[in-house]
Amino acid sequence: MYNTIRTIKTAIFISGRGSNMETLIKHSKKKDSKSQITKIFSNNINATGLEIAKRLKVPKTYYFSRNVFEKKIKKNLVDIDLICLAGFMQILSPAFVKEWKGRLINIHPSYLPYFKGIKAQQKAIESHSTYSGCTVHYVNKNIDAGKIIIQKKIKILKKDNTESLSKKILKEEHKLYPIALDMVVNKLLLNEKNI
Ligand code: GRF
């Protein structure tokens, strides 16, 4: 009988605060989770997320500088099934993105396709939009343009500014990313079954 529990070994790439990373780690530690966050990679040695990851006992944390990042992570990814970008501020090469097609996801603080790129919350405020949101999507070679996995709309009130909107969005990101992780993990496991 086939009864070994297969979990999706997941790596998270970060550059800073790491609050989304933290929610993913905590989520994957829950009973019955089919994902396991085994490695955190940062391209910023001062990322507070690295400390959080160590505190939460993620088995391995790595720092590699931006210019050697892709080259250095390669050998550490051989046992990884899925990569989640969480506040990772570096554009990955088209070759890397191609290699990880369908297994590389990102969270963005806007209701894509609106407000791509950096300062998405500021762009939403400055455009006087009535809503923004957050989106988890697959990564392709174009920035914030890969297939959408799940997204959530958030109202922008007249009294909102970049700071208040950023707070509201982040709160929703923390709910959305774990849901997206489960969706992708289930899909990967289903694909394996069907092979
Ligand atoms: C989040 O708003 C995420 O959407 C964006 O960068 C921010 C990262 O925050 N890509 P944190 O590092 O997860 O706290």
Tab-separated table of N, CA and C in Angstrom, residues 87-174:
chain	number	residue	atom	x	y	z
A	87	GLY	N	8.767	39.310	-0.775
A	87	GLY	CA	9.528	40.544	-0.585
A	87	GLY	C	10.952	40.381	-1.083
A	88	PHE	N	11.115	39.600	-2.142
A	88	PHE	CA	12.448	39.362	-2.700
A	88	PHE	C	12.698	40.402	-3.789
A	89	MET	N	13.660	41.297	-3.520
A	89	MET	CA	13.859	42.449	-4.390
A	89	MET	C	14.999	42.233	-5.375
A	90	GLN	N	14.819	41.278	-6.247
A	90	GLN	CA	15.829	41.037	-7.280
A	90	GLN	C	15.137	40.332	-8.437
A	91	ILE	N	15.470	40.766	-9.637
A	91	ILE	CA	14.844	40.132	-10.797
A	91	ILE	C	15.631	38.878	-11.159
A	92	LEU	N	14.929	37.764	-11.240
A	92	LEU	CA	15.588	36.495	-11.570
A	92	LEU	C	15.749	36.381	-13.081
A	93	SER	N	16.787	35.688	-13.506
A	93	SER	CA	17.085	35.606	-14.941
A	93	SER	C	16.007	34.804	-15.668
A	94	PRO	N	15.814	35.070	-16.968
A	94	PRO	CA	14.836	34.299	-17.748
A	94	PRO	C	15.126	32.796	-17.701
A	95	ALA	N	16.407	32.422	-17.670
A	95	ALA	CA	16.767	30.988	-17.638
A	95	ALA	C	16.291	30.364	-16.329
A	96	PHE	N	16.492	31.066	-15.228
A	96	PHE	CA	16.068	30.551	-13.918
A	96	PHE	C	14.547	30.414	-13.885
A	97	VAL	N	13.875	31.451	-14.358
A	97	VAL	CA	12.403	31.471	-14.356
A	97	VAL	C	11.861	30.311	-15.204
A	98	LYS	N	12.529	30.058	-16.323
A	98	LYS	CA	12.101	28.973	-17.217
A	98	LYS	C	12.272	27.618	-16.529
A	99	GLU	N	13.414	27.461	-15.882
A	99	GLU	CA	13.712	26.199	-15.195
A	99	GLU	C	12.674	25.898	-14.102
A	100	TRP	N	12.159	26.946	-13.473
A	100	TRP	CA	11.239	26.771	-12.342
A	100	TRP	C	9.780	27.015	-12.721
A	101	LYS	N	9.504	26.987	-13.988
A	101	LYS	CA	8.131	27.255	-14.473
A	101	LYS	C	7.103	26.393	-13.720
A	102	GLY	N	6.089	27.039	-13.189
A	102	GLY	CA	5.029	26.319	-12.474
A	102	GLY	C	5.395	25.983	-11.035
A	103	ARG	N	6.628	26.340	-10.642
A	103	ARG	CA	7.094	26.014	-9.281
A	103	ARG	C	7.749	27.228	-8.621
A	104	LEU	N	7.404	28.402	-9.130
A	104	LEU	CA	7.989	29.658	-8.647
A	104	LEU	C	6.868	30.689	-8.553
A	105	ILE	N	6.559	31.108	-7.315
A	105	ILE	CA	5.429	32.021	-7.139
A	105	ILE	C	5.842	33.258	-6.344
A	106	ASN	N	5.014	34.307	-6.465
A	106	ASN	CA	5.355	35.588	-5.833
A	106	ASN	C	4.091	36.242	-5.290
A	107	ILE	N	4.271	37.084	-4.287
A	107	ILE	CA	3.143	37.898	-3.811
A	107	ILE	C	3.426	39.355	-4.122
A	108	HIS	N	2.386	40.037	-4.617
A	108	HIS	CA	2.546	41.440	-4.998
A	108	HIS	C	1.449	42.280	-4.333
A	109	PRO	N	1.818	43.460	-3.802
A	109	PRO	CA	0.834	44.254	-3.064
A	109	PRO	C	-0.058	45.137	-3.941
A	110	SER	N	-0.700	44.556	-4.943
A	110	SER	CA	-1.724	45.269	-5.716
A	110	SER	C	-2.648	44.249	-6.360
A	111	TYR	N	-3.748	44.757	-6.868
A	111	TYR	CA	-4.678	43.887	-7.585
A	111	TYR	C	-4.203	43.859	-9.035
A	112	LEU	N	-3.318	42.915	-9.330
A	112	LEU	CA	-2.725	42.854	-10.677
A	112	LEU	C	-3.828	42.621	-11.718
A	113	PRO	N	-3.712	43.164	-12.934
A	113	PRO	CA	-2.492	43.736	-13.522
A	113	PRO	C	-2.234	45.199	-13.193
A	114	TYR	N	-2.975	45.759	-12.242
A	114	TYR	CA	-2.749	47.170	-11.915
A	114	TYR	C	-1.555	47.326	-10.973
A	115	PHE	N	-0.843	48.406	-11.143
A	115	PHE	CA	0.257	48.814	-10.246
A	115	PHE	C	1.346	47.741	-10.091
A	116	LYS	N	1.914	47.380	-11.223
A	116	LYS	CA	3.043	46.432	-11.196
A	116	LYS	C	4.294	47.139	-10.688
A	117	GLY	N	5.292	46.357	-10.324
A	117	GLY	CA	6.598	46.911	-9.967
A	117	GLY	C	6.652	47.464	-8.553
A	118	ILE	N	7.697	48.245	-8.285
A	118	ILE	CA	7.902	48.753	-6.920
A	118	ILE	C	6.895	49.869	-6.585
A	119	LYS	N	6.779	50.138	-5.288
A	119	LYS	CA	5.902	51.201	-4.762
A	119	LYS	C	4.462	51.068	-5.248
A	120	ALA	N	3.969	49.843	-5.265
A	120	ALA	CA	2.624	49.574	-5.787
A	120	ALA	C	1.551	50.305	-4.966
A	121	GLN	N	1.764	50.396	-3.656
A	121	GLN	CA	0.751	51.036	-2.802
A	121	GLN	C	0.715	52.542	-3.074
A	122	GLN	N	1.907	53.123	-3.239
A	122	GLN	CA	1.994	54.553	-3.536
A	122	GLN	C	1.346	54.860	-4.891
A	123	LYS	N	1.612	53.990	-5.855
A	123	LYS	CA	1.020	54.190	-7.186
A	123	LYS	C	-0.501	54.155	-7.096
A	124	ALA	N	-1.036	53.262	-6.268
A	124	ALA	CA	-2.494	53.145	-6.123
A	124	ALA	C	-3.075	54.421	-5.529
A	125	ILE	N	-2.409	54.960	-4.505
A	125	ILE	CA	-2.880	56.201	-3.865
A	125	ILE	C	-2.788	57.367	-4.857
A	126	GLU	N	-1.666	57.456	-5.530
A	126	GLU	CA	-1.456	58.591	-6.435
A	126	GLU	C	-2.382	58.574	-7.642
A	127	SER	N	-2.860	57.394	-7.997
A	127	SER	CA	-3.752	57.324	-9.166
A	127	SER	C	-5.211	57.574	-8.776
A	128	HIS	N	-5.450	57.790	-7.467
A	128	HIS	CA	-6.811	58.010	-6.945
A	128	HIS	C	-7.741	56.851	-7.264
A	129	SER	N	-7.175	55.682	-7.306
A	129	SER	CA	-7.981	54.492	-7.539
A	129	SER	C	-8.895	54.250	-6.335
A	130	THR	N	-10.037	53.607	-6.567
A	130	THR	CA	-10.949	53.343	-5.445
A	130	THR	C	-10.636	52.001	-4.777
A	131	TYR	N	-9.789	51.222	-5.438
A	131	TYR	CA	-9.377	49.966	-4.801
A	131	TYR	C	-7.989	49.558	-5.275
A	132	SER	N	-7.358	48.731	-4.450
A	132	SER	CA	-6.145	48.031	-4.878
A	132	SER	C	-6.298	46.617	-4.326
A	133	GLY	N	-5.231	46.030	-3.806
A	133	GLY	CA	-5.374	44.681	-3.278
A	133	GLY	C	-4.055	43.957	-3.211
A	134	CYS	N	-4.111	42.645	-3.287
A	134	CYS	CA	-2.889	41.847	-3.332
A	134	CYS	C	-3.135	40.621	-4.198
A	135	THR	N	-2.040	40.106	-4.731
A	135	THR	CA	-2.117	39.032	-5.716
A	135	THR	C	-0.979	38.047	-5.509
A	136	VAL	N	-1.299	36.766	-5.567
A	136	VAL	CA	-0.232	35.757	-5.647
A	136	VAL	C	-0.270	35.201	-7.076
A	137	HIS	N	0.894	35.160	-7.687
A	137	HIS	CA	0.956	34.750	-9.096
A	137	HIS	C	2.197	33.909	-9.371
A	138	TYR	N	2.133	33.133	-10.441
A	138	TYR	CA	3.335	32.432	-10.902
A	138	TYR	C	4.280	33.477	-11.474
A	139	VAL	N	5.566	33.183	-11.412
A	139	VAL	CA	6.544	34.124	-11.947
A	139	VAL	C	6.874	33.713	-13.381
A	140	ASN	N	6.808	34.690	-14.278
A	140	ASN	CA	7.326	34.455	-15.632
A	140	ASN	C	8.387	35.519	-15.921
A	141	LYS	N	8.828	35.613	-17.166
A	141	LYS	CA	9.974	36.497	-17.410
A	141	LYS	C	9.611	37.991	-17.346
A	142	ASN	N	8.334	38.303	-17.357
A	142	ASN	CA	7.931	39.705	-17.233
A	142	ASN	C	7.521	40.019	-15.788
A	143	ILE	N	7.865	41.220	-15.362
A	143	ILE	CA	7.649	41.553	-13.944
A	143	ILE	C	6.164	41.610	-13.576
A	144	ASP	N	5.824	40.857	-12.518
A	144	ASP	CA	4.459	40.831	-11.968
A	144	ASP	C	3.401	40.537	-13.032
A	145	ALA	N	3.750	39.688	-13.982
A	145	ALA	CA	2.842	39.447	-15.107
A	145	ALA	C	2.474	37.979	-15.283
A	146	GLY	N	2.951	37.105	-14.413
A	146	GLY	CA	2.659	35.675	-14.562
A	146	GLY	C	1.217	35.347	-14.204
A	147	LYS	N	0.820	34.140	-14.513
A	147	LYS	CA	-0.559	33.689	-14.289
A	147	LYS	C	-0.974	33.894	-12.815
A	148	ILE	N	-2.156	34.483	-12.658
A	148	ILE	CA	-2.646	34.779	-11.300
A	148	ILE	C	-3.190	33.511	-10.640
A	149	ILE	N	-2.788	33.288	-9.400
A	149	ILE	CA	-3.261	32.130	-8.632
A	149	ILE	C	-4.482	32.539	-7.807
A	150	ILE	N	-4.357	33.648	-7.109
A	150	ILE	CA	-5.466	34.140	-6.275
A	150	ILE	C	-5.214	35.613	-5.989
A	151	GLN	N	-6.281	36.389	-5.865
A	151	GLN	CA	-6.091	37.802	-5.519
A	151	GLN	C	-7.276	38.311	-4.707
A	152	LYS	N	-7.014	39.416	-4.024
A	152	LYS	CA	-8.036	39.972	-3.134
A	152	LYS	C	-8.092	41.481	-3.349
A	153	LYS	N	-9.311	41.987	-3.534
A	153	LYS	CA	-9.487	43.436	-3.709
A	153	LYS	C	-9.582	44.109	-2.339
A	154	ILE	N	-9.033	45.303	-2.238
A	154	ILE	CA	-9.121	46.066	-0.984
A	154	ILE	C	-9.539	47.495	-1.325
A	155	LYS	N	-10.555	47.975	-0.629
A	155	LYS	CA	-11.063	49.333	-0.889
A	155	LYS	C	-10.058	50.383	-0.454
A	156	ILE	N	-9.938	51.418	-1.241
A	156	ILE	CA	-9.118	52.563	-0.807
A	156	ILE	C	-10.092	53.667	-0.392
A	157	LEU	N	-9.996	54.071	0.860
A	157	LEU	CA	-10.892	55.113	1.361
A	157	LEU	C	-10.251	56.486	1.125
A	158	LYS	N	-11.085	57.523	1.127
A	158	LYS	CA	-10.580	58.891	0.893
A	158	LYS	C	-9.480	59.243	1.895
A	159	LYS	N	-9.643	58.752	3.133
A	159	LYS	CA	-8.674	59.106	4.187
A	159	LYS	C	-7.377	58.281	4.099
A	160	ASP	N	-7.327	57.270	3.242
A	160	ASP	CA	-6.127	56.422	3.159
A	160	ASP	C	-4.937	57.170	2.575
A	161	ASN	N	-3.766	56.840	3.093
A	161	ASN	CA	-2.522	57.289	2.475
A	161	ASN	C	-1.674	56.039	2.214
A	162	THR	N	-0.473	56.229	1.681
A	162	THR	CA	0.347	55.069	1.315
A	162	THR	C	0.561	54.157	2.514
A	163	GLU	N	0.789	54.785	3.677
A	163	GLU	CA	1.071	53.990	4.873
A	163	GLU	C	-0.139	53.167	5.318
A	164	SER	N	-1.283	53.810	5.387
A	164	SER	CA	-2.469	53.074	5.869
A	164	SER	C	-2.872	52.000	4.865
A	165	LEU	N	-2.738	52.316	3.576
A	165	LEU	CA	-3.084	51.310	2.564
A	165	LEU	C	-2.110	50.126	2.630
A	166	SER	N	-0.831	50.426	2.801
A	166	SER	CA	0.181	49.362	2.886
A	166	SER	C	-0.155	48.406	4.032
A	167	LYS	N	-0.570	48.979	5.157
A	167	LYS	CA	-0.931	48.168	6.337
A	167	LYS	C	-2.094	47.254	6.034
A	168	LYS	N	-3.132	47.845	5.408
A	168	LYS	CA	-4.336	47.063	5.083
A	168	LYS	C	-4.002	45.938	4.122
A	169	ILE	N	-3.160	46.263	3.132
A	169	ILE	CA	-2.805	45.253	2.123
A	169	ILE	C	-2.000	44.132	2.769
A	170	LEU	N	-1.029	44.511	3.609
A	170	LEU	CA	-0.160	43.491	4.219
A	170	LEU	C	-0.978	42.494	5.053
A	171	LYS	N	-1.962	43.025	5.758
A	171	LYS	CA	-2.827	42.165	6.579
A	171	LYS	C	-3.510	41.109	5.687
A	172	GLU	N	-3.954	41.535	4.532
A	172	GLU	CA	-4.610	40.592	3.610
A	172	GLU	C	-3.599	39.649	2.949
A	173	GLU	N	-2.394	40.158	2.696
A	173	GLU	CA	-1.344	39.298	2.124
A	173	GLU	C	-1.103	38.094	3.020
A	174	HIS	N	-1.106	38.370	4.331
A	174	HIS	CA	-0.820	37.290	5.287
A	174	HIS	C	-1.899	36.218	5.285
